Coordinates of C-alpha atoms in Angstrom, one line a residue:
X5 CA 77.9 -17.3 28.3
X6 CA 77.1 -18.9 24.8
X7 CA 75.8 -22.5 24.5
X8 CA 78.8 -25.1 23.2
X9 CA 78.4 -25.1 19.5
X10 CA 76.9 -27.8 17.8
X11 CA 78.4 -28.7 15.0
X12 CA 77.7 -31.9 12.1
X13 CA 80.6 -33.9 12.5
X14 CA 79.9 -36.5 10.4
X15 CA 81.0 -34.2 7.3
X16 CA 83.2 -33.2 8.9
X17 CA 84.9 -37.0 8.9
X18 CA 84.0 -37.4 6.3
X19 CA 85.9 -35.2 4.0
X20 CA 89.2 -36.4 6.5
X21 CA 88.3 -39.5 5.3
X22 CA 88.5 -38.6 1.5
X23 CA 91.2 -36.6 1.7
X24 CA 92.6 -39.8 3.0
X25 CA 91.3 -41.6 0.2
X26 CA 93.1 -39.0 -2.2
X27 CA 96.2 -39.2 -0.1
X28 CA 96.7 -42.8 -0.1
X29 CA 95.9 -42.9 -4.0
X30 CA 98.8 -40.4 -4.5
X31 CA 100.9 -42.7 -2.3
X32 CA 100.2 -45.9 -4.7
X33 CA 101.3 -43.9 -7.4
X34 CA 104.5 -43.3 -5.6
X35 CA 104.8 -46.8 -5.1
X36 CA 104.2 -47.1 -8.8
X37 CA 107.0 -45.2 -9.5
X38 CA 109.3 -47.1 -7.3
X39 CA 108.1 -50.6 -8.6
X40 CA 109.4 -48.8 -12.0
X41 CA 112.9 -47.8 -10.7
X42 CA 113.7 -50.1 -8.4
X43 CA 115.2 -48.2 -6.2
X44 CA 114.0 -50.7 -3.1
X45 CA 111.1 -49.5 -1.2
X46 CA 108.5 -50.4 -3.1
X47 CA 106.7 -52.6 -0.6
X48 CA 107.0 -50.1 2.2
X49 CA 105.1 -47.2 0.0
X50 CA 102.7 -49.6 -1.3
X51 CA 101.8 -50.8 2.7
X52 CA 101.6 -46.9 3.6
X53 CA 99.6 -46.4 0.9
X54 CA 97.1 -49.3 1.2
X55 CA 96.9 -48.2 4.9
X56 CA 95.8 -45.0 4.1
X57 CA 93.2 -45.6 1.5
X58 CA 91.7 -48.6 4.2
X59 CA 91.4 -45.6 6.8
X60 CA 90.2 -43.5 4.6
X61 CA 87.3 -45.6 3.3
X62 CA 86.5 -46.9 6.7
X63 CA 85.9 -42.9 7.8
X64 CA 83.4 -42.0 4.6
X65 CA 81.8 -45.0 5.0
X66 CA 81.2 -44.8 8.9
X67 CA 79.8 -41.0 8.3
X68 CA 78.3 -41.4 4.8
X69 CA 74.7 -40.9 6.3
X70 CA 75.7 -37.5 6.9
X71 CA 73.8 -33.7 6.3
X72 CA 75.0 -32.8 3.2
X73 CA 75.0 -28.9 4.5
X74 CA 78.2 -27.7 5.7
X75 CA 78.1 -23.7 7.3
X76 CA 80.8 -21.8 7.5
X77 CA 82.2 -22.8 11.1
X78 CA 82.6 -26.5 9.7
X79 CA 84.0 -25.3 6.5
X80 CA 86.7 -23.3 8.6
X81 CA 87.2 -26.4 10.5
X82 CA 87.6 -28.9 7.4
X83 CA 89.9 -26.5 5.4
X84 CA 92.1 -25.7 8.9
X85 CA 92.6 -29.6 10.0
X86 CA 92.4 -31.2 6.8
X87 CA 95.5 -29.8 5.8
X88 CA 96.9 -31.1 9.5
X89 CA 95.0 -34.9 8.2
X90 CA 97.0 -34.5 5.3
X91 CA 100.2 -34.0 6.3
X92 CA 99.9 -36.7 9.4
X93 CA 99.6 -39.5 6.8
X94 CA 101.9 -37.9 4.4
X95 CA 104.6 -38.6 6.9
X96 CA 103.9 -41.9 6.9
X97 CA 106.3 -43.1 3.3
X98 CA 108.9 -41.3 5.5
X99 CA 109.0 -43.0 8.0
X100 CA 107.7 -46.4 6.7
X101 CA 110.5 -46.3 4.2
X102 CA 113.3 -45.0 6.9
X103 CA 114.1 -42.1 4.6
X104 CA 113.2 -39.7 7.3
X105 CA 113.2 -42.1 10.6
X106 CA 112.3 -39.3 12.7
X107 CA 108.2 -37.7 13.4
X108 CA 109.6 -34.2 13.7
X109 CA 111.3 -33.9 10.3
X110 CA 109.0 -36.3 8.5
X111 CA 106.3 -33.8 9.3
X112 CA 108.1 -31.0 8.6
X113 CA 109.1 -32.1 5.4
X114 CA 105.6 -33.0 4.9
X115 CA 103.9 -30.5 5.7
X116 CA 106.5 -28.0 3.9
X117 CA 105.4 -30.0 0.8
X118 CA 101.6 -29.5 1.3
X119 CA 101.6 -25.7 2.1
X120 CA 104.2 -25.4 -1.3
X121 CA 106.9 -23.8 1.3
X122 CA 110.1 -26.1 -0.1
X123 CA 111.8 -26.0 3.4
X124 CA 113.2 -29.2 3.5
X125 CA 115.6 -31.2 6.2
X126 CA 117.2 -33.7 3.8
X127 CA 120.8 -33.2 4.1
X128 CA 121.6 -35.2 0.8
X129 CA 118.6 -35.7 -1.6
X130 CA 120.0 -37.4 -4.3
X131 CA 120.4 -40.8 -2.2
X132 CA 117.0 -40.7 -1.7
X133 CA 114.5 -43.5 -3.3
X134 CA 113.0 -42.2 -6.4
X135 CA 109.5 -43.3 -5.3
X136 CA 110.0 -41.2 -2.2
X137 CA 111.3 -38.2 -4.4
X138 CA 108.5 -38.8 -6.4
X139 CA 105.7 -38.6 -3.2
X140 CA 108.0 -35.4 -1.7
X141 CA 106.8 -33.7 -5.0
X142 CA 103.8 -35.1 -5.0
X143 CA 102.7 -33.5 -1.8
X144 CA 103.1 -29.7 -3.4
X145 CA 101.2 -30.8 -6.0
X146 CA 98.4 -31.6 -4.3
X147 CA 98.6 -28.8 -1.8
X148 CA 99.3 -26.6 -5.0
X149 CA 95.9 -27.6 -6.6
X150 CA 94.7 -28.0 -2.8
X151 CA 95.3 -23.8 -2.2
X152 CA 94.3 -23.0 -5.5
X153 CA 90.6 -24.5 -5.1
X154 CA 90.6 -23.0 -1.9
X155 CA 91.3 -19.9 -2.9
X156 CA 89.1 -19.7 -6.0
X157 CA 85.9 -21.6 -4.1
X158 CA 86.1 -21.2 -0.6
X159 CA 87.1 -19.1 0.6
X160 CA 85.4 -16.3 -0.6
X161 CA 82.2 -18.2 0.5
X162 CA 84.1 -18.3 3.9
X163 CA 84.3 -14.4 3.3
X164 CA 88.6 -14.7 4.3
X165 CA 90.6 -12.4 3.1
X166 CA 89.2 -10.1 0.6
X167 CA 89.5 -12.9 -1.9
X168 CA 86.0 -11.8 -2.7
X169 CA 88.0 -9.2 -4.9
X170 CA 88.3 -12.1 -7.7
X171 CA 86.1 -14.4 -7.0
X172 CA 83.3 -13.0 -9.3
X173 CA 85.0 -13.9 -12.1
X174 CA 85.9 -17.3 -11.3
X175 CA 84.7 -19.7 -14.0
X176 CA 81.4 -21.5 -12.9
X177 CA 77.7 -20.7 -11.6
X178 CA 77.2 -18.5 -9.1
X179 CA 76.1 -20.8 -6.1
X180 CA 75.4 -19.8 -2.1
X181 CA 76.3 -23.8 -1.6
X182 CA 79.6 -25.0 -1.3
X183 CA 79.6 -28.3 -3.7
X184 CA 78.5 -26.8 -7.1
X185 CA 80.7 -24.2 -7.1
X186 CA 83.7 -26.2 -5.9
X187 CA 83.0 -28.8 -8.4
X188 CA 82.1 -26.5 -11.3
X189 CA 85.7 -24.1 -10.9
X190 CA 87.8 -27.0 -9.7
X191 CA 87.2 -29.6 -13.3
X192 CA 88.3 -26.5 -15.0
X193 CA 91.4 -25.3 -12.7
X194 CA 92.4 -29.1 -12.9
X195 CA 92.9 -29.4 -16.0
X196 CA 94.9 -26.1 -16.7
X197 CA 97.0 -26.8 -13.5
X198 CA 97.5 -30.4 -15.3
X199 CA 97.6 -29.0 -18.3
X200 CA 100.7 -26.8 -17.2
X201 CA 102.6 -29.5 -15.4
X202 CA 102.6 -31.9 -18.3
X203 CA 103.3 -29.0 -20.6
X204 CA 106.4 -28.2 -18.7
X205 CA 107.9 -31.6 -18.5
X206 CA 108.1 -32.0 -22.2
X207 CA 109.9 -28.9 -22.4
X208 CA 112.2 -29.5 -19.7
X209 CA 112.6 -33.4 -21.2
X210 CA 113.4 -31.6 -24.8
X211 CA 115.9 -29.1 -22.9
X212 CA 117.9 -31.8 -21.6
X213 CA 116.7 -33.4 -18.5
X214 CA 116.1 -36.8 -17.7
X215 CA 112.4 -37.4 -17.1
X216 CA 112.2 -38.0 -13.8
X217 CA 113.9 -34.8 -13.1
X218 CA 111.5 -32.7 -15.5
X219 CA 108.5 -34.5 -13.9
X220 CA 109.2 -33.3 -10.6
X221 CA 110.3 -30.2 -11.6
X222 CA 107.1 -29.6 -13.6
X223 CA 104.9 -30.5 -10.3
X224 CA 107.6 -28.2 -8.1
X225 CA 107.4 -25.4 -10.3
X226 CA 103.8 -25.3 -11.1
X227 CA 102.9 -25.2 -6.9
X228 CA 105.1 -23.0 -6.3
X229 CA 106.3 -25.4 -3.9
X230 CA 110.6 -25.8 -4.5
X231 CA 111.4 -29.0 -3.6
X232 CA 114.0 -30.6 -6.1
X233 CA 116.0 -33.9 -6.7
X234 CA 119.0 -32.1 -6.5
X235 CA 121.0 -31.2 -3.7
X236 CA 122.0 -27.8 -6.0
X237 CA 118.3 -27.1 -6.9
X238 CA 118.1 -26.2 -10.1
X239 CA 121.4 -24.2 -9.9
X240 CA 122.9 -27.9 -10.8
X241 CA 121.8 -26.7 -14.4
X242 CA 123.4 -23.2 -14.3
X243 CA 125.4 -24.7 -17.3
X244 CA 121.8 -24.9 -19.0
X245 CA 120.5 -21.7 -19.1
X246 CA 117.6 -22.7 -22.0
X247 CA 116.4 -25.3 -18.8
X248 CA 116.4 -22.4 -16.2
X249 CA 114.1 -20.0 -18.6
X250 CA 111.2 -22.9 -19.2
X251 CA 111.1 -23.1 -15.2
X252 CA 111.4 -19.0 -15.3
X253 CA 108.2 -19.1 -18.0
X254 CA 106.0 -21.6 -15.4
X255 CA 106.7 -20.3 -12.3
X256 CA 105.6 -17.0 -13.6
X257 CA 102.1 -18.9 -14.9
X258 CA 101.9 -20.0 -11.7
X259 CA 102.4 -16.7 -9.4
X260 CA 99.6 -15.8 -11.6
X261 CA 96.1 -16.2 -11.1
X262 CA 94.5 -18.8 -12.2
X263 CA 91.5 -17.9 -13.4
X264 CA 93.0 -15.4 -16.2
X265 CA 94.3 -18.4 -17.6
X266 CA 91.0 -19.7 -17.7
X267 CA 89.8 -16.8 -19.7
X268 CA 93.3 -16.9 -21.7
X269 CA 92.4 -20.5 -23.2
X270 CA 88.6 -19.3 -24.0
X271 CA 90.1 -16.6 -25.7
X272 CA 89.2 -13.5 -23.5
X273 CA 92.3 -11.7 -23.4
X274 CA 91.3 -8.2 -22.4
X275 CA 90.4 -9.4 -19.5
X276 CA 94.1 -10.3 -18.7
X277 CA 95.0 -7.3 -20.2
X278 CA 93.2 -4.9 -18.2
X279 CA 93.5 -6.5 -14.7
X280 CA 95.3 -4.7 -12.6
X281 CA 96.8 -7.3 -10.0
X282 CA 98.5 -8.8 -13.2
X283 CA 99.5 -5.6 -14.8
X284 CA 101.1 -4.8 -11.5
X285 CA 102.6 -8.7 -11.1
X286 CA 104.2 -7.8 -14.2
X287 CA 105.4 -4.3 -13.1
X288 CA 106.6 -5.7 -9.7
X289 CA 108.8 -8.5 -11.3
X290 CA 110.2 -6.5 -14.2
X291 CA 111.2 -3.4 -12.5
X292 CA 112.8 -5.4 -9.1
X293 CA 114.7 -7.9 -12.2
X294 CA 116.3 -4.9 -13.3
X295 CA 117.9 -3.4 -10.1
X296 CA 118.6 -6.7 -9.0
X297 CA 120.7 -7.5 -12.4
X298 CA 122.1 -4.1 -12.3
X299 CA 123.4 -5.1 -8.8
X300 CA 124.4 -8.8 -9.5
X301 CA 126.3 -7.0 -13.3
X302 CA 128.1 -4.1 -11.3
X303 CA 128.7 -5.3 -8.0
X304 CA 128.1 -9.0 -7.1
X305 CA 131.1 -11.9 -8.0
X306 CA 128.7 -14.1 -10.0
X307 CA 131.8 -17.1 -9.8
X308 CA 131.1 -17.6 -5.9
X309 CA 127.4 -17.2 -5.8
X310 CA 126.2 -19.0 -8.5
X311 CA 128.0 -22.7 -7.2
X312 CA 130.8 -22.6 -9.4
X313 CA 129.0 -23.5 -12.6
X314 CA 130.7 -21.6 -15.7
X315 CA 128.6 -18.4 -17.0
X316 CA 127.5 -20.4 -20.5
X317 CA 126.4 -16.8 -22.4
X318 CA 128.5 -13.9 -20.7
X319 CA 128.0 -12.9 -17.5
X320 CA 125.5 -9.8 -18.9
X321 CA 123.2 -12.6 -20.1
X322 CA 123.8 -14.8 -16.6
X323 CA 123.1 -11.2 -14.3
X324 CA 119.8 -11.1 -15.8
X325 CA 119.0 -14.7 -15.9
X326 CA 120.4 -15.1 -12.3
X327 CA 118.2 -12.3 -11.1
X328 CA 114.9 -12.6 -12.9
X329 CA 114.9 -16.5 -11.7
X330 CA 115.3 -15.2 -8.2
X331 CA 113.1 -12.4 -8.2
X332 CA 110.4 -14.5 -9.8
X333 CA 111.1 -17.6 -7.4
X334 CA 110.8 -15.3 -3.8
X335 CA 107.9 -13.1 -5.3
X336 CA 106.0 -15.9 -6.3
X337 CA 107.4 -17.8 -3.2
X338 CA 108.4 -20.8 -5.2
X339 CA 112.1 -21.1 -4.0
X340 CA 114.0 -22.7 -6.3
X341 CA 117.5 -21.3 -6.3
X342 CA 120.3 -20.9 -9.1
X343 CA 122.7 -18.7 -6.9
X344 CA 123.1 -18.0 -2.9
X345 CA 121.5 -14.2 -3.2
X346 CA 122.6 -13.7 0.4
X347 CA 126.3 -13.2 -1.4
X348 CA 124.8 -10.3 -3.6
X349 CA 125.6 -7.3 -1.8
X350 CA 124.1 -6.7 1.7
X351 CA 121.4 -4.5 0.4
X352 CA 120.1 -7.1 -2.1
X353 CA 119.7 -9.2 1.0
X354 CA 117.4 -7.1 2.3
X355 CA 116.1 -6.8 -0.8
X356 CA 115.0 -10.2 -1.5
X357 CA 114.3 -10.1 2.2
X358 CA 111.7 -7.8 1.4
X359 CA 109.9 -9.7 -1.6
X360 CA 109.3 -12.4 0.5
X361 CA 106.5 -10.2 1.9
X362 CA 105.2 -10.0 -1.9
X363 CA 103.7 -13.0 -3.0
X364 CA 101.8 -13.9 -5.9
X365 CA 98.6 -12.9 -7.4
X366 CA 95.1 -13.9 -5.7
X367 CA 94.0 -17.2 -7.0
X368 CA 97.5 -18.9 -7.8
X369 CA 99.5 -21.0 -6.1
X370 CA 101.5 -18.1 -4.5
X371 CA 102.2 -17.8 -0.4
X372 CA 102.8 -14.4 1.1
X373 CA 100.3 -11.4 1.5
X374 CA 99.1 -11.4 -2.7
X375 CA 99.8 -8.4 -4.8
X376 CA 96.0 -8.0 -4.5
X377 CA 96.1 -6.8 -1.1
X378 CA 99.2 -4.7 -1.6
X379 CA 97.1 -3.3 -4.7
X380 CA 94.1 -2.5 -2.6
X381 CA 96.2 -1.1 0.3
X382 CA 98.4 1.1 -1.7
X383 CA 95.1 2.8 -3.5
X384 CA 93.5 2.7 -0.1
X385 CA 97.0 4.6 1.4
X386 CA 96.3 7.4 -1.7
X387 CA 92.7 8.6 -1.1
X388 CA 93.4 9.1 2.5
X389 CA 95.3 11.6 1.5
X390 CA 92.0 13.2 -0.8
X391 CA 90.2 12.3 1.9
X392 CA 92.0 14.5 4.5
X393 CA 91.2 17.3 2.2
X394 CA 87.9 16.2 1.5
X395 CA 86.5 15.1 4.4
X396 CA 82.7 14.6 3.5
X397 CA 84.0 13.6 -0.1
X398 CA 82.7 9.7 -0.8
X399 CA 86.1 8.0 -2.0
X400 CA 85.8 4.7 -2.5
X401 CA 88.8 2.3 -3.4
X402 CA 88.1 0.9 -7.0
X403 CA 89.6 -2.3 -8.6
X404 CA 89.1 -3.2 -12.0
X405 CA 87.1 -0.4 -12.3
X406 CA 84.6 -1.2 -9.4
X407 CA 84.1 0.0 -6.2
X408 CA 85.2 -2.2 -3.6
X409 CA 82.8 -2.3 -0.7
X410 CA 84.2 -0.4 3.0
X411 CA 83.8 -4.2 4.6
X412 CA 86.6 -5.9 2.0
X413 CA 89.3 -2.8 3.0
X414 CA 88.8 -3.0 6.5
X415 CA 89.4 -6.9 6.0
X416 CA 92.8 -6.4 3.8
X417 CA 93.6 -4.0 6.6
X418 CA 93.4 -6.5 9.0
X419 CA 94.9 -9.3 7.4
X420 CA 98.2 -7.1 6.2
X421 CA 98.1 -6.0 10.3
X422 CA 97.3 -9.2 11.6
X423 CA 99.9 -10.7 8.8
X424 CA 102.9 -9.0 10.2
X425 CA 102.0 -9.6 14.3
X426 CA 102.1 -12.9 13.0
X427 CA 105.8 -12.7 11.2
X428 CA 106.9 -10.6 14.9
X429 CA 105.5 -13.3 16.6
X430 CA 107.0 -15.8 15.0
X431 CA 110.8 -14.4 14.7
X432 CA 110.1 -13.7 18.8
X433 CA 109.9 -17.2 19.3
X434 CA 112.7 -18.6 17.2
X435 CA 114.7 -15.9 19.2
X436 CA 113.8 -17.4 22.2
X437 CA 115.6 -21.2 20.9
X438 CA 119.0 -19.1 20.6
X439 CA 118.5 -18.6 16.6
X440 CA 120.3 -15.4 15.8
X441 CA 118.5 -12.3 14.4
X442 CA 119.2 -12.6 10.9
X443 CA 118.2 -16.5 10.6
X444 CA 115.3 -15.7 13.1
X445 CA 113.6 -12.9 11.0
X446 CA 114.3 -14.9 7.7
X447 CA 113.2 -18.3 8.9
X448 CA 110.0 -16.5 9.9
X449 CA 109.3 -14.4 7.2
X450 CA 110.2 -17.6 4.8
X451 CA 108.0 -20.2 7.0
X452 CA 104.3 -17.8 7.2
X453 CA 105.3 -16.6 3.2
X454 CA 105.6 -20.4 2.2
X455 CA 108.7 -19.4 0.6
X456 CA 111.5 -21.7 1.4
X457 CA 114.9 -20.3 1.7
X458 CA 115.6 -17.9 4.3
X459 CA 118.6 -16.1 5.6
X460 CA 121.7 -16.4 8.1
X461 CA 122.2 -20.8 8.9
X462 CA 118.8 -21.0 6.3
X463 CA 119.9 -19.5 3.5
X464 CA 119.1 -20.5 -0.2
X465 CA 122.5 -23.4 0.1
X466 CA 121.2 -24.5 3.4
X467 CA 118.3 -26.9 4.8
X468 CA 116.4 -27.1 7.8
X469 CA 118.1 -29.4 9.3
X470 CA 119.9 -27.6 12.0
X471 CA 116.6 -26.5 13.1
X472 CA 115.7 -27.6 17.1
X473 CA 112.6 -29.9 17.1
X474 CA 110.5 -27.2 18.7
X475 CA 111.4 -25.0 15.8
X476 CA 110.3 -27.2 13.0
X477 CA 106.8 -27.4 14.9
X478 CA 106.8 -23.8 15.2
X479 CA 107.7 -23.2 11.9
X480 CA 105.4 -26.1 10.6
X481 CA 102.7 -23.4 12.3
X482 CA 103.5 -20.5 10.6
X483 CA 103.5 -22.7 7.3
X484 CA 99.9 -23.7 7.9
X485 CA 98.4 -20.4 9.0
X486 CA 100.3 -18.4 6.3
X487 CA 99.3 -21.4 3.2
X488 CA 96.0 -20.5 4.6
X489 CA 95.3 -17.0 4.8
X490 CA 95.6 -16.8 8.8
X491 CA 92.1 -16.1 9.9
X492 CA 90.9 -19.4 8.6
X493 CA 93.7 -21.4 11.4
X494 CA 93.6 -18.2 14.0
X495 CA 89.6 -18.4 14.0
X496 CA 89.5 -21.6 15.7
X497 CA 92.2 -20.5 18.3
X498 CA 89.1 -18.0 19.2
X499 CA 86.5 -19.1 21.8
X500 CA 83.9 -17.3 20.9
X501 CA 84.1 -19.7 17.5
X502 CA 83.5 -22.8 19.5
X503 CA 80.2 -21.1 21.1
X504 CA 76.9 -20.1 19.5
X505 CA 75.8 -16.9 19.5

């Protein structure tokens, strides 16, 4: 038997208590924005807020004599329930403001905004507040920034994942410690991602939408999150198309990783160029637009799916629009919709079904598995078969022209494995709350992929609503673990992490 860990929990409460801090300044600004409008619930956002900055501060200051070194067990444990902190007092404008009166589906919706999934329960969002509009986007814009940091910093320190793979050529000093490096990558990540969102909100202002929509569109499309203030998603511009290919252009930016935009603004381009997870990002999305137009041209009645808005440039020009948008939005697990794919044929169904497996590229603000890992598995799948012929033959899997090390293979290996128990798992227990098959599989596939729309009673048209308390908590799991690469949530479920050695 080991001895009970020992772990330095002051840190530990205090980085809950800035995140609270962060939290509650986000919620001001929400207030902020409903002080502007006037849409009535400004006191009640600017209490939520003021209560969770005051909570906040009272945790940093009550652990501020802390050890500034954090190991790895603590960082698990920060990363894991911090995002948990987060969405507990993110509920709070919810409830405060009677928008969502009920804990369940305010943290569902909350925590569906943090871990960028876009699953909402909001039957009809345009009677919501605009402040409260404004904090439900809010909250994948944080978590967006949130994952990427993560991601980038952390967790390749935290050695989850394979995310090592990239990490190398993150911007910033190579540091053992934790701080420097997060603070070095993340001033520069921050201003891209900023960069981005304000980028896209002039466009989408010139294209033609007010700028409240554009703002929150920007912040949406730049997580990869998919929450909108329309009850159409951005399918209520169908009649727009010009609108629908700026949000095609970001959400692509933002499947991508990160860091190669980095080295795109310092003017290292090859390095873009001749990375392979983006090459293949590229290949994925333009070869799976194509069938999918093909489809939606040949055999799909565009007039029904796409929520009867007219086809504004012929319907070859709306086939290809209609499917790059939703091949683009489930690969990069954003979910914004312009058309109810489950009405495209059976097998582009299963299709899209299938993408939600995809994800983005390592390092963005993407859910699902990462095309990294499907890169690394799918080389790794190949030299088996040299290996089988040459046997005492040393074969190792390279990426971007480097040999990746036996230890990062075996841990891609077991996430992908460990992934899709996870996904079984999950669609098991919706079974078992009477969901059918169809809604169960795509309700779990869409809740670990952090993609939003599912299939069956969840499909791209529908909410979450419907959902049985139990399975919003359930699903609310499968968000967290899959926003968070699994073994960083599942490790603590382990007892031998709560033991030294």
């Amino acid at each position: 038997m080991g001895k009970r860990l020992r772990l330095n929990y002051k840190i530990i409460f205090y980085f809950f208590g800035l995140l609270l801090v962060f939290n509650g300044g986000f919620i001001l600004l929400s207030a902020l924005v409903s002080l502007i409008y006037k849409d009535g619930v400004t006191f009640e956002l600017f209490l939520s807020g003021i209560a969770t900055l005051v909570f906040g501060l009272f945790g940093m200051l009550h652990h501020r004599n802390h050890n500034k070194e954090m190991n790895k067990r603590e960082g698990y444990i920060v990363v894991a329930f911090g995002w948990i902190v987060m969405s507990l007092s993110g509920a709070i404008p919810y409830l405060a403001t009677g928008t969502i009166p009920n804990f369940t589906n305010a943290f569902f919706e909350t925590m569906s905004g943090f871990t960028t999934t876009g699953a909402s329960i909001l039957n009809d969002i345009e009677v919501v507040p605009k402040g409260v509009l404004f904090w439900r986007s809010l909250t994948h814009w944080i978590g967006g920034m949130g994952i990427i940091v993560l991601a980038v910093a952390i967790l390749p320190l935290l050695g989850i994942g394979g995310m090592q793979l990239f990490a190398a050529e993150a911007p910033g000093p190579n540091a053992d410690k934790l701080h420097p490096r997060i603070t070095d990558t993340a001033k520069r990540l921050w201003l891209i991602y900023f960069g981005y969102t304000a980028a896209e909100t002039i466009l989408l202002k010139v294209a033609g939408m007010s700028f409240f929509d554009a703002i929150n569109h920007s912040m949406c499309t730049l997580s990869t999150g998919g929450f909108s203030t329309k009850n159409a998603s951005v399918a209520y511009w169908n009649d727009q198309p010009i609108i629908q290919y700026i949000i095609i252009a970001f959400m692509f930016l933002a499947g991508s990783n990160f860091v190669l935009s980095y080295f795109a603004f310092k003017g290292k381009v090859q390095k873009i160029i001749h990375d392979e997870e983006f090459k293949l990002y590229f290949k994925f999305i333009a070869i799976f637009t194509l069938i999918a137009a093909l489809i939606i041209y040949f055999k799909a009645d565009l007039t029904v799916s796409t929520i009867d808005h007219p086809m504004v440039w012929g319907k070859g020009e709306s086939a290809f629009r209609h499917a790059l948008f939703q091949v683009i939005s489930v690969i990069t697990t954003t979910g914004f919709v312009t058309a109810d794919f489950t009405l495209w044929t059976p097998f582009l169904v299963v299709f899209f079904f299938g993408l939600m497996f995809l994800g983005g590229s390592a390092g963005s603000t993407a859910g699902g598995v990462k095309v990294v890992r499907h890169l690394v598995l799918i080389k790794n799948g190949f030299l088996e078969f040299k290996r089988t012929l040459h046997p005492n033959a040393i074969l190792p899997v390279r990426y971007n022209n480097r040999a990746i090390s036996g230890g990062i293979v075996f841990n891609i290996l077991g996430f992908f494995i460990l992934y899709m128990i996870a996904f079984i798992v999950g669609a098991l227990g919706f079974s078992m709350m009477g969901i059918d098959f169809k809604s169960s599989v795509g309700i779990a596939a869409s809740s670990l992929g952090n993609v939003g729309p599912a299939l069956g009673q969840f499909g791209p048209v529908n909410n979450y609503a419907s959902l049985p308390a139990i399975g919003k908590w359930w699903s609310s799991f499968l968000m967290l673990i899959g926003r968070l690469e699994l073994f960083t949530v599942l490790i603590l479920l382990t007892p031998f992490f709560w033991r030294n050695r």
